[in-house]
Coordinates of C-alpha atoms in Angstrom, one line a residue:
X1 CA 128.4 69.3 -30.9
X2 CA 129.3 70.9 -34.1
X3 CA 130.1 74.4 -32.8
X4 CA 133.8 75.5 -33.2
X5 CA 133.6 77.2 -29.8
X6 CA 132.2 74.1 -27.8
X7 CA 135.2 71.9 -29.1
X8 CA 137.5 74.3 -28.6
X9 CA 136.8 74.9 -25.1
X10 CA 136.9 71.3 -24.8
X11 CA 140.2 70.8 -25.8
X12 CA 141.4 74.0 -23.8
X13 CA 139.8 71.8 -20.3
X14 CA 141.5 68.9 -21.8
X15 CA 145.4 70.4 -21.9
X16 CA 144.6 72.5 -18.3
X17 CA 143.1 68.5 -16.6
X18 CA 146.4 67.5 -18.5
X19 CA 149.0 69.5 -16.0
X20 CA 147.0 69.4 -13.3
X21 CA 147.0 65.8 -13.6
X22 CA 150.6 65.6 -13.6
X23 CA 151.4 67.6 -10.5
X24 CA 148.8 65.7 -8.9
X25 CA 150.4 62.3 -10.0
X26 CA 153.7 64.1 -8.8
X27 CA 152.0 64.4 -5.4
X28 CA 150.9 61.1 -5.0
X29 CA 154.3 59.6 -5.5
X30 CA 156.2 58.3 -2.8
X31 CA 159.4 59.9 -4.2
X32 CA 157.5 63.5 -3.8
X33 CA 159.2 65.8 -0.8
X34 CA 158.8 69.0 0.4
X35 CA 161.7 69.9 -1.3
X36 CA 161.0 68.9 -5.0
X37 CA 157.1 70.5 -4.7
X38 CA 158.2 73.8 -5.2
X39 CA 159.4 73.4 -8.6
X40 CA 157.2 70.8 -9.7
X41 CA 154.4 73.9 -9.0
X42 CA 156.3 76.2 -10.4
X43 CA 156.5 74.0 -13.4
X44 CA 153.3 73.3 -13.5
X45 CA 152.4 77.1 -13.2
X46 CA 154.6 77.8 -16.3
X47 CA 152.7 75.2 -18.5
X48 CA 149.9 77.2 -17.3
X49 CA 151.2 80.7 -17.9
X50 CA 152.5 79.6 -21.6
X51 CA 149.1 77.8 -22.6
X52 CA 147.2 81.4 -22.2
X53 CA 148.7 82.4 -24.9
X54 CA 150.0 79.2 -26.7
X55 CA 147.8 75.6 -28.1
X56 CA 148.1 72.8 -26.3
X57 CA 148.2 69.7 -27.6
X58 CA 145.0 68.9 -27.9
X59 CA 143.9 72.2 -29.2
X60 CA 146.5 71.8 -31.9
X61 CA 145.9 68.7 -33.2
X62 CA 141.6 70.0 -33.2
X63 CA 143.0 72.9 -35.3
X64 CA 145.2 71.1 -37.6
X65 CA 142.4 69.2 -38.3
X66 CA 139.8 71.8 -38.7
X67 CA 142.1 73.8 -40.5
X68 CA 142.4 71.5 -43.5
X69 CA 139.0 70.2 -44.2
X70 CA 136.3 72.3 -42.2
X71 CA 135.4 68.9 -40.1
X72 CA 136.9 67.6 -36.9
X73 CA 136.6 63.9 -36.9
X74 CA 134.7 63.8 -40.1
X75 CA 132.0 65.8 -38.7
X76 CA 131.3 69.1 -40.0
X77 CA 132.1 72.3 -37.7
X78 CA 130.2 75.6 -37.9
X79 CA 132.6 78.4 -37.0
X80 CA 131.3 82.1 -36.4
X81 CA 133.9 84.7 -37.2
X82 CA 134.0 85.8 -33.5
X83 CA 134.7 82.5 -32.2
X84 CA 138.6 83.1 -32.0
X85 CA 138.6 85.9 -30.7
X86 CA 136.0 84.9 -28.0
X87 CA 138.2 81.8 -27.3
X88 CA 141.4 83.5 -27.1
X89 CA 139.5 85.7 -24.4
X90 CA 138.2 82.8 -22.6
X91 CA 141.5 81.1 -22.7
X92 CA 143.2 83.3 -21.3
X93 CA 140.9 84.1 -18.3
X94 CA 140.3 80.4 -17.8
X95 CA 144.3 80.1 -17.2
X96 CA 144.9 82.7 -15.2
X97 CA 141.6 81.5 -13.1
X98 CA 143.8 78.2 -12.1
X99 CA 147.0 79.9 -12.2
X100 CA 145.3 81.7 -9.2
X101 CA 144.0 78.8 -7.8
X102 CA 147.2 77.4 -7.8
X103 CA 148.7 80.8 -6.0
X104 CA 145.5 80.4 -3.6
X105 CA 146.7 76.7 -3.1
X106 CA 150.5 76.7 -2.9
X107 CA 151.7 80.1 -1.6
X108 CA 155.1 80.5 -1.7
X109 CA 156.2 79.9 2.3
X110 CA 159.5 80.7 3.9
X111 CA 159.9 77.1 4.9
X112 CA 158.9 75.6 1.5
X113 CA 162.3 78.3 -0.1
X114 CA 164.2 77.3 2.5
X115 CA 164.0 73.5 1.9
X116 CA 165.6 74.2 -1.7
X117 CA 168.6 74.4 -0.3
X118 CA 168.5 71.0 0.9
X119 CA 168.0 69.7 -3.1
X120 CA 171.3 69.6 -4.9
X121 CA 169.5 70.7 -8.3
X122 CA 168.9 74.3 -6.8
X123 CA 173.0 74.6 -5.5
X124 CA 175.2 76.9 -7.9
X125 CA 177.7 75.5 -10.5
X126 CA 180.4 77.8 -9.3
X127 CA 182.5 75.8 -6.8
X128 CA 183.3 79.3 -4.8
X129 CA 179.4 80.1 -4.5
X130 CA 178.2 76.5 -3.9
X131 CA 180.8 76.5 -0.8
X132 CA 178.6 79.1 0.9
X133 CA 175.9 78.2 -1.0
X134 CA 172.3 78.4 1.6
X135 CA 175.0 79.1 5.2
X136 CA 172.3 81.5 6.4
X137 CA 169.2 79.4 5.1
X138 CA 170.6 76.4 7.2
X139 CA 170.2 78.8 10.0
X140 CA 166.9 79.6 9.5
X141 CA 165.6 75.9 9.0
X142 CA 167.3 75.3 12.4
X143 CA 165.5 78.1 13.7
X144 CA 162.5 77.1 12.5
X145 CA 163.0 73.8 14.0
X146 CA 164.2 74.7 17.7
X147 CA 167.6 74.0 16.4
X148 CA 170.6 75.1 17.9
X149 CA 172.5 76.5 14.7

């Protein structure tokens, strides 16, 4: 495996397995709720959205390395003059691939917004907004749950 491509793409599954690895450790946690999912996803979605167009860890420490010497590892590299631009294409569509999967997965339900009001890190600063602060969400949850409001 001496091609610049092939390790690149490598290294570009290796940052994507390494968010999806910790929302799915996040999920297997006892302390996991309904409520925190959402923006665990969401984070998890932004890592996503900023490796399209950003290196990863492990694509930056292959291209420091490649940068300096030619090798990766001490082993040569062969690198075509349209392999960046073919990985940059690839990266991105690879990304936006999971990001979908992720939409596909984790839609964005009434009930799962609604539980943010029940997690104090979503409530405003602002004393005056945080006292009516999710009034009319409450009302829908109870709804939701043959509640009498």
């Amino acid at each position: 495996m001496t091609s610049w491509f092939v390790i690149a793409e490598a290294t570009l599954i290796k940052d994507v397995l390494r968010i999806l690895k910790q929302l799915s450790l996040f999920f297997q946690a006892d302390t996991s709720t309904v409520v925190t999912a959402p923006a665990r996803i969401e984070f998890a979605k932004s890592k996503l959205l900023a490796l399209k167009s950003h290196c990863g860890k492990s694509e930056e420490k292959f291209l420091a390395s490649f940068g300096s010497d030619m090798t990766y590892k001490e082993v040569p590299i062969s690198k075509s003059d349209s392999d960046e631009a073919r990985f940059k294409s690839l990266k991105a569509q690879f990304c936006q691939a999971i990001l979908d999967n992720l939409e596909q997965r984790f839609p964005g339900t009434t009930f799962l917004n609604a539980a943010q009001v029940l997690y104090p890190v979503s409530w405003p600063d602002d004393p005056v907004d945080n006292a009516l602060f999710g009034e009319n969400t409450l009302v829908q949850l109870y709804k939701t749950f043959s509640l009498s409001a």
